[in-house]
Amino acid sequence: MTSRLQHTIPHQSFPRRSPSSSSPPWTPLRLPQPFVPHRRRASIILLIPWSPLAPRMGTRRRTAPVSCTVAERDDEDGTGRGGTATSAAEAAARWASLIPRGVGVAPERILRLISGATSSPIGQFIESPRTFLHSVDPRIKLVWLLVLVVLPARSHIYMRLGLVLYITLLSICILPSRIWTDQLGRVALLSGILFVMLGFGSDSVPSLVQLRTPPPSVTGLSNVPSSLSGYSYIIMKLGPLQLTRKGLSVASTSACLSFTIFQSASLCLTTTPPEQLASALRWFMVPLTLVGVPVSEIILTLLLSLRFISLVLDEVRNTALGVIARRISWHQLTLMETLDVFFLYIRRIFKNIFSHAEQISKAMIARGFRGDSNMHQIYLFTDFSLGFVDFISILCLLSLIGAAVLSEQLLV
Amino acid sequence: MLQEVFSLASMPWASLSTALMKPSPRYCRCRPLIMAAEAAPAIEAHKVSFSVTNKQGKSVPILKNCSLHVPPGQVWMLLGPNGCGKSTLLKVLAGLLNPSDGTVNIKKPSSFVFQNPDHQVVMPTVEADVAFGLGKFNLTSDEVRSRVSEALEAVGMLHYSQRPIQSLSGGQKQRVAIAGALAEACKVLLLDELTTFLDEHDQIGVIKAVKNTVAASGEVAALWVTHRLEELNYADGALYMENGQIMMHGDVSSVLSFIKGKQARCRDHLHL
């Protein structure tokens, strides 16, 4: 097995060849040379001073450490070019041990997680499989979204839990399994954290004077007798923390609200093309033009934002992939150096995103946009027509609103 | 022959057509070119210079006295090494950059396709993006639909009309960007390394789509920046740039032999 660097690297940066080896013929090009590991060094990491131009007098010479690793493929017969199968296997094992993998290191794992993430769960329209939700009128979907934002805040706890269950089932039925597992997992985690934090945090800290149950020492009255029907304000105690009815109400409202907002929006975005959403929004907003609302500008901004979501996600992923591809030896970095790499990563993301924004604005100018949304028409190709599915959807919506109102009045 | 053609590059364009019409063995081959050159040019630049100011406040020239002339009904290729100013020249011609000196005349409307399709595609789905450029015209919805369908058909993307942009590959995005330019039915197409992300099949398809668009009306001219010499087979003329200057301007065979001569000299120099 002969290791060859596949890059043109200055010859002097290589360790010296043994005197027995014949020197290659001189060429004006610096051709790739056979790689010989340094005897004293434990790892094959070349620190090559990179200086494309000769250093000028008075200027500070900058060097950049370059880490080069080469993975090789064995020959088909399992032997290297000049050795036996055993020596080839040993050499391969040595190579494998020298490659700075760093998968077990936390920074590497974080970056791998970012680079491997998919943009599909966030705001991407999924064309197939086509479900009944795809054919529902986008205006009705927007009304559904509004109702699902208002209802959890204004209805009984059973109603909230019912809504969460309903949206969960709908997501499972409508979306492909890899999408709904990803989406529901994330939203459930967020809602769960909110529930725990608000449930135990909202009513756990005892105040000196509590409005609901002032202590007898403050009022001078005898203590309130305990409920005969089993009512207890405190539902659960966990060390210094306690879950009260007030905490449960706050926590369930916040968690259900978060769940329904995020998941219903995701469901809407995955089953509706962005232009249809924009068209529906424009349909609702057109009357506002009479009072001077810049509807065209808002719609264009919405469309550009929807386009930009994927660009930002791509940028975050690709930049993370770029850092991983550098094969950084995280073990050798101090905490500050690791943080420095992460700050560089974030700075690069922002720089690239701003560059994208600038380029897209140039493209818009090149394509005839002159800054006035009213003068540049946006064609959205949406024909609104209500069908059978839409009427069913409206009926379900009205039923849901009715159930929410009834639950508020009947259930205590 | 090479030197003879090379000497034309420094001539002003008023004298180029005269020089080309001198009786020579190449006259017959250049006849269509000369006839087209007599018509009003679709793209014309005269002694265009462009410079930027660096951090030290010094002016760095990017383009130096670039003159070119592309007649209507023709596809011209612009070649040159990386960083020689091809894309900058194209942006100056498109009006995205203001030249420091010189004049530019371009037939309107003109369309520009960027090298990176992610910079060109502005709408979230395919058909909305192709229709975006049509917003500046006063067209009916049916006409817009028809133009969008035709443009997508020309680049083989009609079945992807509803697809979100982020779900497309680099080559598919590039084809959407090209469809956007084709849909506008412009008089001038300025195309910056269109086929960078495309495979061989798509490359030929796109070249033919542009060529057909140009040939169909006879009024459209295209200036195409490329690094691929095989694309010259589809061109009516070519330009070669180096260090911000147009070194060679003429028919395809002359520019091709000029480039191959440079390659041979380079190989000799490197003893390859």
XYZ file of C-alpha atoms in Angstrom:
684
model
C 0.000 0.000 0.000
C 1.398 3.294 -0.973
C -0.129 6.418 0.406
C -0.259 9.334 -1.907
C -1.481 12.776 -1.091
C -3.863 13.836 -3.766
C -3.136 17.538 -3.350
C -0.284 19.580 -4.630
C 1.540 20.350 -1.433
C 4.951 22.044 -1.343
C 7.651 19.431 -1.367
C 9.584 20.915 1.534
C 6.612 20.399 3.826
C 7.008 16.645 3.658
C 9.271 14.745 5.999
C 12.615 13.844 4.474
C 12.744 10.764 2.365
C 15.141 8.021 3.363
C 18.534 8.213 1.619
C 17.980 4.819 0.050
C 14.952 5.967 -1.878
C 15.689 7.411 -5.257
C 14.861 11.075 -5.659
C 12.211 11.862 -8.247
C 13.238 13.626 -11.446
C 13.038 17.399 -11.232
C 10.003 18.968 -12.810
C 8.819 22.550 -12.687
C 5.574 21.257 -11.215
C 5.375 20.159 -7.635
C 3.847 16.810 -8.250
C 2.221 14.715 -5.531
C 4.945 12.831 -3.708
C 4.732 9.473 -1.967
C 3.781 10.105 1.628
C 6.198 8.824 4.292
C 5.146 9.205 7.927
C 7.579 10.862 10.296
C 9.316 8.380 12.557
C 9.071 10.428 15.739
C 5.552 11.705 15.373
C 2.756 9.550 16.669
C 0.148 10.951 14.309
C 0.213 11.829 10.639
C -0.866 15.401 10.936
C 1.098 17.743 8.775
C 1.496 21.276 9.973
C 2.162 23.085 6.757
C 2.873 26.793 6.767
C 0.612 28.081 4.049
C 2.093 31.048 2.277
C 0.861 31.550 -1.255
C 3.070 34.578 -1.725
C 6.580 35.234 -0.512
C 6.460 37.174 2.792
C 7.195 40.815 2.390
C 9.594 42.760 4.531
C 7.942 44.195 7.584
C 4.792 42.129 7.266
C 3.891 39.557 9.820
C 4.003 36.054 8.448
C 0.806 34.133 9.041
C 0.707 30.378 9.134
C -2.311 28.159 8.984
C -2.135 24.647 10.357
C -3.476 22.196 7.808
C -4.477 18.736 8.854
C -4.217 16.182 6.064
C -5.588 12.705 6.357
C -5.919 10.187 3.579
C -8.120 7.122 3.603
C -7.110 4.430 1.149
C -8.808 1.495 -0.419
C -7.128 -1.870 -0.349
C -6.386 -3.657 -3.576
C -8.825 -6.285 -4.664
C -6.633 -9.170 -3.577
C -6.232 -7.689 -0.140
C -2.540 -6.977 -0.517
C -0.850 -3.686 -0.949
C 1.401 -2.713 -3.776
C 4.601 -3.875 -2.120
C 3.668 -5.937 0.928
C 1.829 -8.964 2.160
C -1.773 -9.134 3.278
C -0.720 -8.902 6.939
C 1.341 -5.786 6.497
C -1.422 -4.247 4.433
C -3.928 -4.959 7.168
C -1.610 -3.484 9.783
C -1.066 -0.400 7.701
C -4.819 -0.037 7.169
C -5.433 -0.373 10.891
C -2.749 2.211 11.576
C -4.355 4.588 9.105
C -7.769 4.037 10.631
C -6.437 4.778 14.114
C -4.809 7.985 12.953
C -7.910 9.485 11.346
C -9.352 12.048 13.781
C -12.919 10.830 13.765
C -14.145 12.649 16.868
C -17.675 11.262 16.537
C -17.892 10.677 20.272
C -16.982 14.265 21.037
C -19.874 16.540 21.928
C -19.139 19.389 19.446
C -18.759 16.918 16.598
C -21.993 15.194 17.567
C -23.861 18.512 17.668
C -22.576 19.483 14.233
C -23.389 16.058 12.818
C -26.894 16.361 14.214
C -27.302 19.760 12.547
C -25.843 18.657 9.227
C -28.018 15.539 9.157
C -31.263 17.376 9.924
C -33.841 17.574 7.203
C -35.643 20.738 6.213
C -38.824 18.850 5.353
C -40.534 19.033 8.735
C -40.334 22.804 8.864
C -42.616 24.601 6.514
C -42.154 22.511 3.412
C -45.078 21.589 1.238
C -45.268 17.820 0.718
C -46.876 17.095 -2.614
C -47.415 13.388 -2.191
C -49.110 11.333 -0.848
C -52.065 13.529 -1.686
C -54.683 13.516 1.077
C -58.085 15.129 1.584
C -56.360 17.954 3.472
C -54.498 18.887 0.278
C -57.796 19.565 -1.456
C -59.337 21.714 1.276
C -59.651 25.374 0.305
C -56.710 27.357 1.756
C -59.084 30.032 3.106
C -60.830 27.405 5.228
C -57.455 26.172 6.434
C -56.584 29.681 7.576
C -59.876 29.944 9.508
C -59.112 26.571 11.091
C -55.701 27.877 12.111
C -57.258 30.926 13.755
C -59.809 28.816 15.606
C -57.117 26.429 16.823
C -55.205 29.386 18.257
C -58.212 30.833 20.081
C -59.929 27.660 21.347
C -57.218 26.239 23.636
C -57.042 29.561 25.445
C -60.798 29.872 25.950
C -62.066 26.319 26.536
C -62.165 23.641 29.245
C -59.128 21.477 29.957
C -60.856 18.400 28.509
C -61.483 20.344 25.338
C -57.808 21.347 25.163
C -56.658 17.772 25.584
C -59.215 16.690 22.985
C -57.781 19.229 20.537
C -54.253 17.980 21.139
C -55.403 14.420 20.570
C -57.306 15.425 17.441
C -54.320 17.229 15.891
C -52.027 14.355 16.790
C -54.306 11.815 15.097
C -54.748 14.052 12.081
C -50.963 14.436 11.719
C -50.468 10.685 11.959
C -53.145 10.049 9.327
C -52.074 12.780 6.907
C -48.288 12.927 7.028
C -45.711 10.283 6.085
C -44.409 8.485 9.176
C -40.887 9.954 9.094
C -42.364 13.458 9.006
C -44.928 13.104 11.752
C -42.554 11.301 14.100
C -40.060 14.125 13.690
C -42.643 16.911 13.987
C -44.660 15.446 16.855
C -41.512 14.506 18.744
C -40.195 18.036 18.673
C -43.496 19.738 19.455
C -44.316 17.250 22.224
C -40.902 17.849 23.795
C -41.396 21.610 23.729
C -44.924 21.369 25.115
C -43.808 18.876 27.762
C -41.057 21.173 28.986
C -43.523 24.075 29.101
C -46.055 21.975 31.006
C -43.569 20.819 33.644
C -41.999 24.233 34.129
C -45.276 26.135 34.352
C -47.122 23.420 36.298
C -44.573 23.280 39.069
C -43.298 26.809 38.789
C -46.399 28.965 38.666
C -47.746 28.204 42.149
C -44.842 26.598 43.991
C -43.228 29.628 45.570
C -45.167 30.430 48.768
C -45.895 34.075 49.172
C -46.239 35.873 52.450
C -49.773 36.913 51.713
C -51.650 34.678 49.321
C -54.986 35.993 48.113
C -56.673 32.635 47.679
C -55.889 31.062 51.066
C -54.538 33.610 53.511
C -53.123 31.843 56.572
C -55.204 32.008 59.759
C -52.392 33.871 61.501
C -52.913 36.771 59.096
C -56.713 36.865 59.141
C -57.140 35.973 62.806
C -59.954 33.608 61.908
C -60.189 29.875 62.441
C -58.764 27.666 59.682
C -60.969 26.811 56.689
C -62.349 23.276 57.104
C -61.205 20.737 54.521
C -63.616 19.870 51.694
C -66.001 17.053 52.356
C -66.274 16.235 48.634
C -62.565 15.509 48.293
C -61.627 18.856 46.728
C -58.012 19.772 47.197
C -56.321 22.861 45.799
C -52.942 21.129 45.818
C -52.948 18.236 43.390
C -49.433 16.914 43.841
C -46.296 17.646 45.811
C -42.787 16.930 44.621
C -40.300 18.006 47.275
C -40.359 21.770 47.452
C -42.464 21.926 44.283
C -46.206 21.545 44.162
C -48.732 21.187 41.399
C -51.863 23.170 42.192
C -55.102 23.602 40.285
C -53.974 27.050 39.206
C -50.620 25.650 38.029
C -52.357 22.859 36.145
C -54.635 25.346 34.416
C -51.760 27.630 33.398
C -49.539 24.730 32.346
C -52.217 22.927 30.335
C -53.281 26.125 28.601
C -49.711 27.051 27.629
C -48.665 23.555 26.626
C -51.835 22.882 24.609
C -51.632 26.302 22.993
C -48.013 25.736 21.969
C -48.807 22.267 20.670
C -51.847 23.311 18.637
C -50.186 26.432 17.207
C -46.985 24.702 16.098
C -48.512 21.453 14.925
C -51.514 22.941 13.143
C -49.235 25.439 11.374
C -46.907 22.618 10.313
C -49.865 20.574 9.122
C -51.164 23.521 7.137
C -47.775 24.275 5.566
C -47.103 20.660 4.625
C -50.460 20.269 2.880
C -50.785 23.680 1.220
C -48.512 25.204 -1.446
C -47.076 28.560 -0.321
C -48.817 30.463 -3.127
C -52.197 29.113 -2.081
C -51.601 30.290 1.468
C -50.524 33.673 0.163
C -53.604 33.824 -2.078
C -55.892 32.986 0.829
C -54.259 35.603 3.013
C -54.573 38.146 0.213
C -58.266 37.266 -0.162
C -58.856 38.031 3.504
C -56.695 41.147 3.494
C -57.907 42.814 0.303
C -60.562 44.902 2.163
C -57.775 46.342 4.290
C -56.338 48.118 1.262
C -59.204 50.611 1.685
C -57.633 51.778 4.941
C -54.147 51.940 3.442
C -52.707 48.560 4.482
C -49.911 47.556 2.032
C -51.381 44.141 1.257
C -49.223 43.443 -1.833
C -46.078 44.169 0.134
C -47.156 41.886 2.979
C -47.923 39.048 0.547
C -44.592 39.430 -1.258
C -42.784 39.491 2.091
C -44.616 36.321 3.116
C -43.629 34.548 -0.105
C -40.015 35.624 0.181
C -39.973 34.483 3.811
C -41.309 31.082 2.823
C -38.577 30.837 0.181
C -35.951 32.008 2.648
C -36.792 29.411 5.329
C -35.302 26.660 3.199
C -32.270 28.769 2.272
C -31.482 29.446 5.923
C -31.878 25.790 6.853
C -29.688 24.749 3.931
C -27.055 27.249 4.979
C -27.044 26.047 8.596
C -26.745 22.438 7.425
C -24.091 23.029 4.787
C -21.922 25.150 7.046
C -22.073 22.464 9.747
C -21.100 19.914 7.117
C -18.201 22.150 6.103
C -16.906 22.221 9.697
C -17.223 18.438 10.013
C -15.399 17.942 6.718
C -12.377 19.793 8.155
C -11.911 16.818 10.540
C -11.109 18.967 13.534
C -9.363 17.137 16.387
C -11.729 18.354 19.072
C -9.774 16.503 21.782
C -6.807 18.770 21.238
C -8.809 21.995 21.460
C -9.314 23.940 24.653
C -12.750 25.122 25.674
C -12.086 28.600 24.326
C -10.862 27.220 21.000
C -13.972 25.045 20.725
C -16.154 28.055 21.449
C -14.166 29.998 18.891
C -14.983 27.379 16.241
C -18.670 27.636 17.120
C -18.607 31.425 16.972
C -16.897 31.187 13.589
C -19.628 28.787 12.503
C -22.406 31.166 13.569
C -20.638 34.147 12.011
C -20.253 32.264 8.735
C -23.962 31.348 8.738
C -25.004 34.974 9.168
C -22.513 36.156 6.560
C -23.790 33.616 4.031
C -27.428 34.410 4.785
C -26.858 38.131 4.281
C -24.982 37.357 1.073
C -27.954 35.263 -0.088
C -30.339 38.095 0.736
C -28.214 40.527 -1.247
C -27.993 38.207 -4.230
C -31.734 37.552 -4.207
C -32.450 41.267 -4.113
C -30.127 41.665 -7.127
C -31.948 38.833 -8.881
C -35.279 40.529 -8.207
C -33.971 43.744 -9.728
C -32.576 41.825 -12.710
C -35.985 40.202 -13.178
C -37.771 43.502 -13.348
C -38.821 44.221 -9.773
C -38.423 47.903 -9.029
C -39.350 48.009 -5.353
C -43.061 48.719 -5.741
C -45.153 45.646 -4.994
C -48.250 47.253 -6.474
C -46.554 47.767 -9.836
C -45.078 44.265 -10.027
C -47.833 41.720 -10.130
C -47.338 38.392 -8.380
C -49.110 35.538 -10.178
C -50.200 32.885 -7.706
C -52.266 30.574 -9.948
C -54.951 29.860 -7.356
C -58.569 29.378 -8.331
C -60.807 29.380 -5.306
C -63.738 26.996 -5.505
C -65.599 25.340 -2.656
C -66.246 21.624 -2.987
C -67.729 18.816 -0.931
C -64.596 18.450 1.228
C -64.701 22.163 2.007
C -68.312 21.990 3.229
C -67.491 19.000 5.431
C -64.538 20.925 6.782
C -66.706 23.968 7.574
C -69.245 21.700 9.286
C -66.509 20.141 11.448
C -65.222 23.590 12.313
C -68.660 24.796 13.429
C -69.142 21.609 15.456
C -65.830 22.153 17.175
C -66.674 25.742 18.069
C -70.073 24.622 19.373
C -68.492 21.858 21.467
C -65.993 24.312 22.915
C -68.745 26.742 23.912
C -70.838 23.961 25.450
C -67.882 22.514 27.339
C -67.193 25.888 28.888
C -70.802 26.124 30.119
C -71.512 22.510 31.105
C -68.221 21.288 32.530
C -67.004 22.945 35.739
C -4.359 33.294 -39.298
C -4.332 33.406 -35.552
C -2.361 36.637 -35.491
C -4.617 38.157 -38.092
C -7.719 37.451 -36.047
C -6.004 38.457 -32.833
C -5.178 41.846 -34.295
C -8.890 42.473 -34.834
C -9.571 42.277 -31.137
C -8.054 45.652 -30.442
C -9.976 47.386 -33.224
C -13.042 49.476 -32.505
C -16.252 47.812 -33.592
C -16.965 50.344 -36.288
C -13.933 49.041 -38.151
C -14.396 45.371 -37.285
C -17.121 44.690 -39.805
C -15.052 46.518 -42.444
C -12.034 44.463 -41.555
C -14.032 41.261 -41.700
C -15.374 42.142 -45.137
C -11.922 42.296 -46.688
C -11.561 39.489 -49.214
C -9.963 36.612 -47.410
C -10.216 32.804 -47.331
C -12.398 33.154 -44.241
C -14.837 35.494 -45.961
C -17.311 32.830 -47.057
C -17.329 31.185 -43.648
C -17.906 34.535 -41.909
C -20.596 35.724 -44.287
C -23.609 35.092 -41.996
C -21.729 36.762 -39.172
C -21.005 39.812 -41.261
C -24.576 40.087 -42.465
C -25.825 39.894 -38.895
C -23.246 42.420 -37.795
C -24.693 44.900 -40.260
C -28.012 44.842 -38.386
C -28.397 46.946 -35.273
C -26.598 45.070 -32.509
C -28.648 43.606 -29.694
C -25.750 43.874 -27.258
C -23.136 46.534 -27.684
C -20.424 47.701 -25.346
C -17.789 50.255 -26.243
C -14.610 50.636 -24.192
C -16.303 49.616 -20.977
C -14.184 49.788 -17.848
C -15.132 48.895 -14.333
C -13.138 49.248 -11.165
C -13.697 48.799 -7.462
C -12.069 50.522 -4.508
C -10.269 48.270 -2.080
C -9.867 48.709 1.685
C -6.748 50.805 1.195
C -8.754 53.219 -0.944
C -7.006 52.206 -4.144
C -8.923 51.672 -7.343
C -8.615 48.095 -8.634
C -9.528 47.702 -12.303
C -11.742 44.700 -13.021
C -12.670 45.447 -16.641
C -10.402 47.342 -19.008
C -11.662 48.815 -22.275
C -14.005 45.962 -23.104
C -15.785 46.327 -26.417
C -18.166 43.802 -27.850
C -20.966 43.536 -30.306
C -23.542 40.750 -30.461
C -26.027 40.870 -33.365
C -29.648 39.783 -32.954
C -30.547 36.176 -33.721
C -27.220 34.814 -32.493
C -25.785 33.009 -29.485
C -22.329 34.175 -28.462
C -20.136 32.510 -25.878
C -17.887 34.383 -23.473
C -14.897 32.369 -22.315
C -11.908 32.976 -20.112
C -10.116 31.804 -16.987
C -11.620 32.166 -13.511
C -11.532 35.687 -12.160
C -10.945 37.337 -15.534
C -14.131 39.421 -15.258
C -16.683 37.504 -17.323
C -19.461 37.638 -14.741
C -18.664 41.263 -13.936
C -18.907 42.162 -17.607
C -22.247 40.395 -17.796
C -23.516 42.279 -14.737
C -22.394 45.560 -16.278
C -24.266 44.665 -19.462
C -27.353 43.767 -17.406
C -27.214 47.119 -15.646
C -26.573 45.564 -12.239
C -23.214 47.367 -12.037
C -22.411 50.825 -13.296
C -19.361 50.976 -15.554
C -16.583 53.405 -14.576
C -16.115 54.313 -18.192
C -17.499 53.456 -21.623
C -20.970 52.944 -23.024
C -23.363 50.004 -23.048
C -26.330 49.600 -25.376
C -28.674 46.682 -24.884
C -32.026 45.991 -26.474
C -34.836 45.874 -23.933
C -36.276 43.845 -22.342
C -33.258 41.838 -21.291
C -32.976 38.906 -18.959
C -30.140 37.753 -16.740
C -29.563 34.272 -15.326
C -27.136 34.005 -12.431
C -24.488 31.339 -12.021
C -25.963 30.072 -8.753
C -29.660 29.198 -9.139
C -30.254 29.775 -5.427
C -29.519 33.436 -6.117
C -31.918 33.574 -9.039
C -34.969 31.731 -7.803
C -37.003 34.008 -5.557
C -40.382 32.343 -5.158
C -41.109 29.229 -3.088
C -42.524 27.039 -5.879
C -41.529 26.390 -9.482
C -44.395 27.940 -11.446
C -44.637 30.980 -9.160
C -40.958 31.634 -9.716
C -41.131 31.288 -13.483
C -44.085 33.700 -13.437
C -42.289 36.204 -11.199
C -40.455 37.912 -14.043
C -43.731 38.360 -15.926
C -45.080 40.617 -13.191
C -43.561 43.649 -14.889
C -45.655 43.084 -18.040
C -49.353 43.688 -18.172
C -50.461 40.167 -19.071
C -53.651 38.232 -18.547
C -53.630 35.243 -16.248
C -54.146 32.836 -19.166
C -51.226 34.294 -21.071
C -49.013 33.987 -18.005
C -50.040 30.365 -17.549
C -49.338 29.642 -21.200
C -45.904 31.272 -21.112
C -44.970 29.505 -17.878
C -46.026 26.131 -19.275
C -44.097 26.666 -22.507
C -40.954 27.761 -20.683
C -41.114 24.817 -18.296
C -41.740 22.476 -21.205
C -38.672 23.856 -22.985
C -36.430 22.947 -20.058
C -38.203 19.666 -19.279
C -39.652 20.794 -15.951
C -43.377 20.897 -16.711
C -44.118 18.018 -14.335
C -42.435 19.871 -11.495
C -44.560 23.011 -11.693
C -46.064 22.593 -8.200
C -42.874 21.474 -6.537
C -41.261 23.551 -3.772
C -37.895 24.932 -4.842
C -36.005 23.442 -1.889
C -36.956 19.935 -2.963
C -35.186 20.318 -6.331
C -31.611 19.396 -7.154
C -29.058 21.991 -8.236
C -29.548 21.181 -11.908
C -33.317 21.347 -11.638
C -33.096 24.736 -9.923
C -30.860 25.907 -12.741
C -33.458 24.810 -15.284
C -36.159 26.693 -13.372
C -33.970 29.788 -13.479
C -33.543 29.371 -17.233
C -37.295 28.844 -17.677
C -37.842 32.150 -15.862
C -35.644 33.893 -18.414
C -37.247 32.118 -21.375
C -40.782 32.952 -20.190
C -40.051 36.665 -20.355
C -39.422 36.376 -24.115
C -36.705 38.995 -23.912
C -34.672 40.484 -26.742
C -31.421 39.807 -24.892
C -30.447 36.839 -22.745
C -27.425 37.244 -20.495
C -26.537 33.811 -19.174
C -23.838 33.258 -16.583
C -22.452 29.693 -16.625
C -25.851 28.117 -17.039
C -24.678 24.560 -17.329
C -22.388 24.428 -14.297
C -24.746 22.226 -12.284
C -26.132 20.208 -15.180
C -25.265 16.752 -16.448
C -24.442 16.198 -20.098
C -28.011 15.414 -21.143
C -29.484 18.466 -19.426
C -26.610 20.573 -20.687
C -27.414 19.808 -24.297
C -31.141 20.228 -23.605
C -30.643 23.681 -22.150
C -28.319 24.792 -24.930
C -30.831 23.663 -27.516
C -33.661 25.413 -25.664
C -31.726 28.680 -25.704
C -30.629 28.148 -29.293
C -34.230 27.494 -30.388
C -35.463 30.582 -28.559
C -32.836 32.702 -30.271
C -33.388 31.167 -33.696
C -37.203 31.239 -33.536
C -37.689 34.993 -33.628
C -34.411 36.160 -35.125
C -34.509 39.173 -32.832
C -33.197 37.594 -29.658
C -29.492 37.608 -28.853
C -27.806 35.581 -26.143
C -24.453 36.102 -24.469
C -23.449 32.952 -22.651
C -20.572 32.707 -20.191
C -19.043 29.235 -20.158
C -15.937 27.208 -19.442
C -16.956 24.243 -21.563
C -15.401 24.299 -24.974
C -17.852 21.744 -26.382
C -20.630 24.311 -25.983
C -18.916 26.413 -28.628
C -20.364 24.042 -31.219
C -23.735 25.685 -30.629
C -22.463 29.262 -30.748
C -22.508 31.731 -33.617
C -19.603 33.691 -32.230
C -17.294 33.814 -29.244
C -15.255 36.134 -27.071
C -12.207 35.315 -25.016
C -11.320 37.354 -21.926
C -8.201 37.538 -19.834
C -7.270 39.913 -17.011
C -10.347 42.058 -17.518
C -9.754 42.533 -21.238
C -11.378 41.017 -24.271
C -8.453 39.339 -25.975
C -10.324 37.751 -28.841
C -13.652 38.403 -30.512
C -14.859 36.661 -33.614
C -16.116 33.474 -35.130
C -16.085 30.266 -33.126
C -13.304 28.473 -34.998
C -10.885 31.377 -34.549
C -11.556 31.682 -30.833
C -11.357 27.920 -30.433
C -8.004 27.725 -32.203
C -6.800 30.678 -30.128
C -7.725 28.881 -26.896
C -6.246 25.588 -28.042
C -3.055 27.402 -29.006
C -2.871 28.842 -25.495
C -3.470 25.408 -24.008
C -0.714 23.887 -26.144
C 1.728 26.625 -25.133
C 0.840 26.060 -21.496
C 1.408 22.302 -21.849
C 4.755 22.894 -23.548
C 5.751 25.244 -20.763
C 4.910 22.626 -18.159
C 6.702 19.846 -20.130
C 3.586 17.690 -20.067
